[in-house]
Amino acid sequence: MKDAENVQLAEALAPIRDMVKACIQCGTCSASCPNAFAMADTPRRLWRMLQAGEVQMVLKSGSFTLCSACYTCTLRCPRGLPLTDAMSALKQVVAHQDALRFASTTLFYRKFMESVRRHGRVRETEFMCLYLTAMKNPLLPFQFAPLGLKLFSRKKLDFRPPSKGGDARMDALFQKVHELENAP
Amino acid sequence: MNPEAGEILVVGGGVSGMQASLELAETGHDVMLVERAPYLGGLVSQLDHQFPSNHCGMCRMLPMLHRDSGEQSCLRKGLRHDRIHIRLSTDVTAVEGEPGNFRVSLRKAASCVDPIQCIGCGACVKVCPVETPDDFNAGLSMRKAIFQAAPFNMLNSYRIDPAACTRCGACVSACPTGAIHLTDADRGAFRILVVDDEQIVRDSTAEWLIEEGFAVEKAASGLQALDLLGRSSYHLMLLDIKMPGMDGVEVLKKAKDIAPGITVIMMTAYATVETAIEAMKSGAVEYLIKPFDPEMLLSMADKHYQAFVEAADEKITAGAIVLTGGAALYDPSGDPRNTLEYGVLPQVVTSLEFERMLSPAGPCKGLLLRADGKPVSRIAWIQCVGSRDLQLGADYCSSICCMISIKEALLAREVSGENLRADIFFTDMRVCGKGFHRYKELAESAGHIRFIRGRVHSAIPEAVSGDLQIRYVSLSGIEKEESYDLIVLAIGQRPHPDMPRLAERYGFSLNASGFAESLPFSPSETHRAGIFMAGSFSGLKDIRESVIQASAAAVNASRTMSVLSKSFPQHLDTKDIPPFPDVSREPSRVLAAICSCDAALDVCMDAASVVQRLRQDPAVQDVLFFNHLCAGQDRESLIQEIRQRHPNRLLTASCASCADIFQEVAVAAGMDPRLSVTADIRMPVLCAMSSSKALDTAAKMQQCADLMNSAISEGLVRVKHADAVKPSETAVTARALVAGAGIAGMTAALAIADHGYPVDVVERSDRVGGNLNWIHHTLDGHDVQPYLEEIRQKVESHPRIQVYTRAQVMGVWGEAGHFYTTVAGPDNSVMQFEHGSVILATGGAEASTSLYGHGTNPAVLTQKELETALHSDALASRELSSVVMIQCVGSREAPRNYCSRVCCQTAVKQALALKSQYPDVRIYVLYRDMMLYGFSESAYTRARREGVVFIPYSLDQKPEVVPAETGACVRVFDPVSDRRLEIETDIVVLATGIVPAFTSDDGDIFGVERDPDRFFMEADAKWRPVDAMKTGVFGCGIVNAPLTISETVASAQAAAMRALRILTRTTLASSRITAVVRHSLCSRCQLCIAACPYQARVLDTEADQIRVNAAMCQGCGACASICPNSAAVVEGFSMPQLFEMIDIAVQ
Amino acid sequence: MSLVRKLAIDRQDILGTVQGFLRSILTLEDIAVVLAPRRLAEKSVVMPALITQPDCLSDADPLAPAFFLNAAQMMSRLTRRPSGQKIAVVLRPCEIRAFIELVKFKQGALEDVLIIGLDCLGAYPNTVYRRFAAADPDGSTLRFFFAALSGVSETVEGMELASACRVCEHPFPEGADIAIGFMGISPLDYLLVQGQTPKADAYLAQVKLEPVAIPAGRGDAVASRVSSRVQARDAMISRTHEATGTPEKLAAYLTGCINCYNCRNACPICYCRECVFCTDVFDHEPFQYLQKAGRSGSLKLPADTVLYHLTRLVHMSTSCVGCGQCSNACPNDIPVMELFRATARYSQKAFEYEPGRSVAEPPPMSVFKEHEFADVVGLKGKT
Amino acid sequence: MKYLYYPGCSLEGTSREYDISTRSVLKALDVELTEIPDWTCCGASAAASVSALLSLALPARNIAAAEAVSDVNDILAPCSACYLNLKRAEEEARHGAEMLPRLNAVFESEGLKMTGRMRVRHLLDVLSQDIGADRIRRNVSHPLSGKRVAPYYGCQCLRPYRVFDNPEKPVSMNALIEATGAQVFPWHMGAACCGASHMNTHAAVGTSLVTAILKAARGADAIVTVCPMCHMNLEAYQDKISQNCHDNLRIPVVYLSQLLGMALGLSETDIRLDMNLSEAAVFSAGSSIVAVR
């Protein structure tokens, strides 16, 4: 990656680095994390990478996408660090970087928010459709097919057609947030 | 001597309190020692074993000189000293006044058992129907409501736990001596108001209290309560917090206006505990969490009732106060998370509980078994429970837990055998005290203790096996699971919950963590003049540090008195003994006087057999029985009897504590007190009665009778052979020599000189100040130079201090009390000094190194060089973008296999300084264990927050430094990210540690050995940390061990205190129990000289005789054991006497 | 190890050759006196004598199987305080070892002493020797010498050597300055003279002797003698343990003791100026005897006999060199040496201490620390 | 007792039975609910991944909307995810001095304003602390005697804000379950994580978390939940998981409100066990609820 991008990335990660600077590498987070087993890099190592300013490595790792926000680490961290928030912030950075690698995660969230913006509330069925289409993975829908059937049988699926128009209130709100966030 | 007006008050009877009291008493002060618990010893009384010997050495605190003025026995059994007045179960309730005249109120808790009457037979325990957890065994076992507070503390007899006692009266009728008095007759006069909006709570609470005999009224709302309070008076109010309308806190505030004296306990639900704690600030004393059980409620109510009953205070005055109240231990069950399930799972215990499990006197009788009866074969120690945890408000390290765990692991393997797996889970092993690192390494290599870096958070019980499973992540990120039989939580310390109240009462301030705050550079001084402190009161100390600080506090308290009164301690003379008729040629004629302690001992004494046994020995002239020999009519009649019957020796059988009284009786009757012996017939009775052997009462009584008979026979043998030899004396030269004029030497000199004694300070270099000359500020941010300047001026202007620079001690001859010293001064001059004690404060220096390119690569500096550079222009002109610090350079591995204690603090200090000077500088600290013990942990947190990166390295993967164009490149493996880092850096800073300025020649000159790391070797690492084995020689500052500045100051003050114990006397008399030489028998084989551990023996070649320095001799008997023909004997232990003793023992 | 020299036998007179060697030592400039066993006028007695006249050395008989007393005691008297003169002394190996022990106890000094030791063939008990030598005192020494040197048994002419010598595994003068050897070589040709210390080398340089190689057979002879002695010693020790293993057996073993203290007086190690058993310590009150008798129904007199031996065992068993003078001195034939060696075997082994090996090794008890032998001192489980 | 009610999107969709049973049970216990008019999505876990401000603004808008309704101070949210989002908005607004005006700026065009007086309460909080087990016990008409019920709290009602229960070892459901006459099934999974949206994004990881929970529940008659996300994860994949590990790990999963409803003797239409994906009927079989139907 080019230096300029690197600098930009480092800037984006700086507030997250501040969150974990006081980490003493005791490993409580990693031993407590229900998803650590699936992570290429334990949470502790992610914090270490952040401390050392290894921004590229953090993003390359991507282990943070496996955080399920259970807050156990946050609760247990002897330094009282906002670790779940740090994970969440990393996800945000990725979302903004639009890194392809995290397509499944980011897209999921983006499509979700699209649904919200449109209706004010989420239409779960609609959003899943949007998500599955956007993933462009022909196998994915099959993965969720059994669930869909079940929901269908319990009359839990909402088959209102996706509305094209937006919810005005939501549009305003989203717009305002965007303005505020991008204000200097 | 007025026991009502203890000259100095010591509050807290733990190790620190006892040490401070002994120091003060031994320098001539009267001491009032107040302890809240019913026994002395504090926390340590619950710990049977101590590093480094892994057994107890508490008695080593006892006076080594003039030992006769105190009792020479196990301190766990009690402390006795002529000048120490002890108040147990007593609280200080008020303090006012100023240094020199503090007026103090003391309040003693009810004990219900008369200690004179109680013979410890335990009949009461048998009949007591109440079982309650035993605090002493950390709640691991049960005890009755009437109980012995500490297992060893015989003299302290039995007590009633008012909270547990149901007042059934069974014990009162079972007591054979009528020693028990229950004081609950007027519970009805104790009025309690219960305020709660919930009727069910209100009613059941009231009902429980009424059943126990209290007078109770109820209120359903705050308004109603206030109304009632306005109309009549109550002693106690139980007040709910969450009530509609006016809430509890508001009611509390208003109630305190209406009835300021009322005691208020808040009742709260889980959700409002914080509010309850808040309410304590508005005057509530305690809180109860709902739902509570009746016992909890009643114990609280009763406690306040007892206070109400016992409200009569004792008033004393004190010139100075030493606070040694200790700290509390962290209670893991108090953490709402409590993921280690302490208190839930029986296999999870605290380190204190584990100590009790290991104790032969503890609940497991020293055997390690699981709750299911299986032997314990795997134990995990989990460090930092309640420490270094910001979420628990503990931004500090408890300092002592690492060593406790290592010790416990070793002990556990000793108890359970080699197959026990002992694993210690840690974040940093903070083994930074003297000898700690070696101990840890030995535990690892020889003890097979596993040290695992990883923080364990929770324990999960396996249903079938009953094992506990834990999960941790190795440094490299591998998840691991292990199973254990037992998990020991290395619990940290907490300030005592009463600290805020104490701070207000005594007027000292608290630090951020809630411990008492000390003055900068003087850890034993509080912010209030005349009030000093020691031990864990100011935070987190092990025994060694506590003992040092207690001595330091004592010297400051004593100095306060000296400075205030402008008079210095009277020279303490040994008691002057008038001449008595010489009876040494007469056959022994013993008068035996037996006391029944106010008839208490009658129940188990067989008078006829006592007389018969005594009469067998022709030396016994008379046997008389008394009821109350220590006072009044009986005492007078004994004097008369002696005058009439003309015995030449007196044997009294009574309590040991009366021995002094009978010596006075002997003198009054014209007898040499050295020919009076007291046989303690009370202790054997207490021992027999409290023995765990299941015997019926008759058998126990018989055993008592036998033991009393033996005790009396032994006393007879002792008195029969007693010798009226006057102990030899050495005249004391009231002047001290201090070698070294660094901060340690100057501090010690000032402390001594302020007591009125001249001090000669000998300094090798050309200026005073030592290492402080190059240190600019401390980790706490205090400026060093103004402090050094202040001390320097005090020393140089002190009329009693003479400093000799460019001078060196060449030889020290003589002995405690009187040394001769030759000093080589500048220009080949030679000076001679005579003095009574010597303090070694020659200090040390930063170790030099050639590692990592130091000396060849200009980018590589030592910490000292960095400190200098930071405060000169050397760095100012440079732009720094990156700094690497390497810790433990040449330290903690052979040949300098010790931790220098201060380097990690220094690294953090420099890192913070660099960060403030160059905000963008990247700093990497490469470390093995960050030794940020105690409150310095918070600086570590700060440094982390500032973005300093800390990377651990191990000995097998040390960092490499390669020179680069500018600066250097440091390669290091980072186990956390599991890869090698290459750090381009401007400078590399090496922490090389401290080496003492103490050569083997110095050792020979001062008669002091060096420890394996070439530091001053103390007589006992824990209990006599600044004493050399050679009496009269002391070592402080970093010649003794690596220390910070304030620790150095404390050790210097401690050394001064120890030296003053010699200087305050005109003569050093030996105690009566010392070794002597029978020259006519002596073959001069000199085995005794080699055997004497105190260097008290020399061969006088001119007289061709072995000479014993009676003051240095401690009467240990090593010489007597090695001497083949009893030419070396310990007085009071002659062979015929011992033979007779053995005869009695084998009878 | 320095040069080995050859002391050629003069006219097949071995004794004369040894005497001649001593004479050459005595004539050296700074040797004032030789202390050596000398056959006295009463011909069947051989005692140490201080010899200053070279002529008097013709009666010296260091090879005689007579061992009336352990001369280490005499050496103690001669060296306790400096005399200003140098002494050459001929000592048996066990005497050398005893003297080194006494030096450690500051009862003697090595500085002004040149110790000459010979291979030791052992000796008879005093009474036996007088019988052996009675007929032909002058010839008896060589008779014994050749019989003992060739024989494998410890019995010469039907008379048994002293029990101590039969179990002595140190028949070679390891601690001597000058060692004279004859075992394992042909002693009719020459004797080996070996300086074992720098001091000895300085003296030997002045005595004209040819260097020689140590003959091949010597090593084997030394080893085989030592190993058979070790075997005998171990058998003796186990016999003695069997006989003394309980307090009752020990009391029976010592029944004959009459508190004459001969064993103590004969013991080279017992250096006390006045024995504790002769002091007021054991001056019991009459009523105490009666009390004790009363308690157990009967009290053997003299009392304290077992205690006496136990005490001596405590005091000197670590230093016991096994010279056997105690047994030699006992009027009631109590095998005292056996008891002491059997005990010493263990006390010495415990401290890995060999008495007399080197002055540099301090006596164990003087360097004993309380944490050692936790199981013995009662601290087990507490350290 | 009055609460403003925030059902959240899930309770309108896949978890309608949670909504229905919550309303019914609270009504039976004399609790008055007022649905926040025109409430909008709280942002779920997705908003945080997209924008920090948005993740606070979406829930805060609902708090502001609640403030506009009445002087009731408590917002009741049955969905743990919604609860946490709303709670965070509440806390941030209270403790971050700059946050409140910033949030108000976002929805000022709507005429909404947040002052910080509202308290966001989870259904479990209200049931265990305000209503209490005693009151429920008094209303139980059909005790669930003999049933062993495993309380599953999930994460977000407990963590990171410690409000009404021990966040690692929660107990608040125990008294409620016991009040129904059922027994509390002892296990260690009550506060474990179900993997949340991993089931969609990292199915393998999510599955292994759920598997562990289902395995631990073996021996219980049902798992009780208080969160639609957890509920869905625990019940929707039981067949697949059972298949994967060759073991029958199927177990009824019911909402706490459904459990209480059964004990209070509410009708099937009030608790809609038929909408559960797991075999909830197996659990109710034999209990008195059958009689009501």
mmCIF file of C-alpha atoms in Angstrom, chain C residues 47-164:
data_model
loop_
_atom_site.group_PDB
_atom_site.id
_atom_site.type_symbol
_atom_site.label_atom_id
_atom_site.label_comp_id
_atom_site.label_asym_id
_atom_site.label_seq_id
_atom_site.Cartn_x
_atom_site.Cartn_y
_atom_site.Cartn_z
ATOM 1 C CA MET C 47 58.417 -46.621 73.905
ATOM 2 C CA PRO C 48 58.747 -43.292 72.139
ATOM 3 C CA ALA C 49 61.906 -41.502 73.066
ATOM 4 C CA LEU C 50 63.308 -38.089 72.270
ATOM 5 C CA ILE C 51 66.729 -38.759 70.832
ATOM 6 C CA THR C 52 69.306 -36.070 70.352
ATOM 7 C CA GLN C 53 72.446 -38.234 70.229
ATOM 8 C CA PRO C 54 72.856 -40.031 66.901
ATOM 9 C CA ASP C 55 74.303 -42.984 68.756
ATOM 10 C CA CYS C 56 71.186 -43.531 70.719
ATOM 11 C CA LEU C 57 69.372 -44.255 67.464
ATOM 12 C CA SER C 58 70.824 -47.730 67.363
ATOM 13 C CA ASP C 59 68.111 -48.713 69.827
ATOM 14 C CA ALA C 60 65.391 -47.096 67.763
ATOM 15 C CA ASP C 61 62.953 -49.722 66.582
ATOM 16 C CA PRO C 62 60.190 -48.302 64.455
ATOM 17 C CA LEU C 63 59.413 -51.715 63.023
ATOM 18 C CA ALA C 64 58.677 -53.466 66.296
ATOM 19 C CA PRO C 65 55.085 -54.753 66.560
ATOM 20 C CA ALA C 66 54.785 -52.931 69.846
ATOM 21 C CA PHE C 67 52.317 -50.095 70.374
ATOM 22 C CA PHE C 68 52.267 -49.207 74.033
ATOM 23 C CA LEU C 69 50.758 -45.807 73.510
ATOM 24 C CA ASN C 70 49.682 -43.492 70.737
ATOM 25 C CA ALA C 71 52.555 -41.057 70.365
ATOM 26 C CA ALA C 72 50.265 -38.350 68.983
ATOM 27 C CA GLN C 73 49.640 -37.421 72.605
ATOM 28 C CA MET C 74 53.361 -36.940 73.082
ATOM 29 C CA MET C 75 53.562 -34.867 69.958
ATOM 30 C CA SER C 76 50.828 -32.684 71.361
ATOM 31 C CA ARG C 77 52.911 -32.049 74.439
ATOM 32 C CA LEU C 78 55.932 -31.260 72.318
ATOM 33 C CA THR C 79 54.249 -28.849 69.968
ATOM 34 C CA ARG C 80 51.391 -27.231 71.871
ATOM 35 C CA ARG C 81 53.483 -24.171 72.269
ATOM 36 C CA PRO C 82 56.477 -23.302 70.140
ATOM 37 C CA SER C 83 59.760 -24.788 71.344
ATOM 38 C CA GLY C 84 61.895 -22.987 68.855
ATOM 39 C CA GLN C 85 63.369 -26.243 67.574
ATOM 40 C CA LYS C 86 62.534 -28.676 64.852
ATOM 41 C CA ILE C 87 61.568 -32.232 65.618
ATOM 42 C CA ALA C 88 61.673 -35.233 63.332
ATOM 43 C CA VAL C 89 59.261 -37.852 64.472
ATOM 44 C CA VAL C 90 58.637 -41.433 63.465
ATOM 45 C CA LEU C 91 54.955 -42.232 63.769
ATOM 46 C CA ARG C 92 52.647 -45.035 62.799
ATOM 47 C CA PRO C 93 49.958 -44.058 60.275
ATOM 48 C CA CYS C 94 47.293 -44.021 62.984
ATOM 49 C CA GLU C 95 49.491 -41.819 65.145
ATOM 50 C CA ILE C 96 49.977 -39.409 62.275
ATOM 51 C CA ARG C 97 46.253 -39.186 61.734
ATOM 52 C CA ALA C 98 45.598 -38.696 65.425
ATOM 53 C CA PHE C 99 48.201 -35.950 65.559
ATOM 54 C CA ILE C 100 46.615 -34.146 62.614
ATOM 55 C CA GLU C 101 43.300 -34.265 64.482
ATOM 56 C CA LEU C 102 44.950 -32.821 67.560
ATOM 57 C CA VAL C 103 46.416 -30.039 65.459
ATOM 58 C CA LYS C 104 42.898 -29.189 64.332
ATOM 59 C CA PHE C 105 41.885 -29.002 67.966
ATOM 60 C CA LYS C 106 44.766 -26.570 68.523
ATOM 61 C CA GLN C 107 46.503 -29.131 70.694
ATOM 62 C CA GLY C 108 49.612 -29.270 68.568
ATOM 63 C CA ALA C 109 51.303 -27.728 65.578
ATOM 64 C CA LEU C 110 52.834 -29.099 62.406
ATOM 65 C CA GLU C 111 55.097 -26.169 61.660
ATOM 66 C CA ASP C 112 58.241 -27.400 63.408
ATOM 67 C CA VAL C 113 57.686 -31.072 62.811
ATOM 68 C CA LEU C 114 59.028 -33.453 60.170
ATOM 69 C CA ILE C 115 56.889 -36.554 60.239
ATOM 70 C CA ILE C 116 58.440 -39.787 59.064
ATOM 71 C CA GLY C 117 56.039 -42.656 58.559
ATOM 72 C CA LEU C 118 56.576 -46.265 57.612
ATOM 73 C CA ASP C 119 54.298 -48.831 56.088
ATOM 74 C CA CYS C 120 52.623 -50.382 59.110
ATOM 75 C CA LEU C 121 52.414 -54.122 59.608
ATOM 76 C CA GLY C 122 50.412 -53.723 62.776
ATOM 77 C CA ALA C 123 51.210 -54.507 66.377
ATOM 78 C CA TYR C 124 50.357 -56.864 69.164
ATOM 79 C CA PRO C 125 48.327 -55.948 72.182
ATOM 80 C CA ASN C 126 50.719 -54.941 74.982
ATOM 81 C CA THR C 127 50.516 -58.204 76.922
ATOM 82 C CA VAL C 128 50.875 -60.299 73.781
ATOM 83 C CA TYR C 129 53.886 -58.336 72.629
ATOM 84 C CA ARG C 130 55.723 -58.954 75.846
ATOM 85 C CA ARG C 131 55.154 -62.653 75.411
ATOM 86 C CA PHE C 132 56.235 -62.488 71.781
ATOM 87 C CA ALA C 133 59.390 -60.542 72.455
ATOM 88 C CA ALA C 134 60.289 -62.231 75.698
ATOM 89 C CA ALA C 135 62.529 -64.938 74.290
ATOM 90 C CA ASP C 136 64.562 -62.908 71.822
ATOM 91 C CA PRO C 137 63.844 -59.238 72.162
ATOM 92 C CA ASP C 138 66.501 -58.105 69.715
ATOM 93 C CA GLY C 139 65.586 -60.501 66.952
ATOM 94 C CA SER C 140 61.865 -60.368 67.467
ATOM 95 C CA THR C 141 61.298 -57.320 65.306
ATOM 96 C CA LEU C 142 62.704 -58.778 62.124
ATOM 97 C CA ARG C 143 61.121 -62.143 62.835
ATOM 98 C CA PHE C 144 57.814 -60.429 62.956
ATOM 99 C CA PHE C 145 58.643 -58.214 59.995
ATOM 100 C CA PHE C 146 59.271 -60.995 57.540
ATOM 101 C CA ALA C 147 56.493 -63.196 58.818
ATOM 102 C CA ALA C 148 53.965 -60.391 58.675
ATOM 103 C CA LEU C 149 55.150 -59.105 55.336
ATOM 104 C CA SER C 150 54.837 -62.430 53.608
ATOM 105 C CA GLY C 151 51.858 -63.782 55.437
ATOM 106 C CA VAL C 152 48.314 -63.101 54.525
ATOM 107 C CA SER C 153 46.952 -63.889 57.964
ATOM 108 C CA GLU C 154 47.038 -61.401 60.819
ATOM 109 C CA THR C 155 48.451 -64.028 63.127
ATOM 110 C CA VAL C 156 52.188 -64.339 63.534
ATOM 111 C CA GLU C 157 53.643 -67.253 65.415
ATOM 112 C CA GLY C 158 50.224 -68.170 66.656
ATOM 113 C CA MET C 159 49.712 -64.801 68.228
ATOM 114 C CA GLU C 160 46.961 -62.512 66.893
ATOM 115 C CA LEU C 161 47.667 -58.898 66.103
ATOM 116 C CA ALA C 162 45.693 -56.268 67.977
ATOM 117 C CA SER C 163 42.100 -56.213 66.793
ATOM 118 C CA ALA C 164 42.473 -52.593 65.716
#
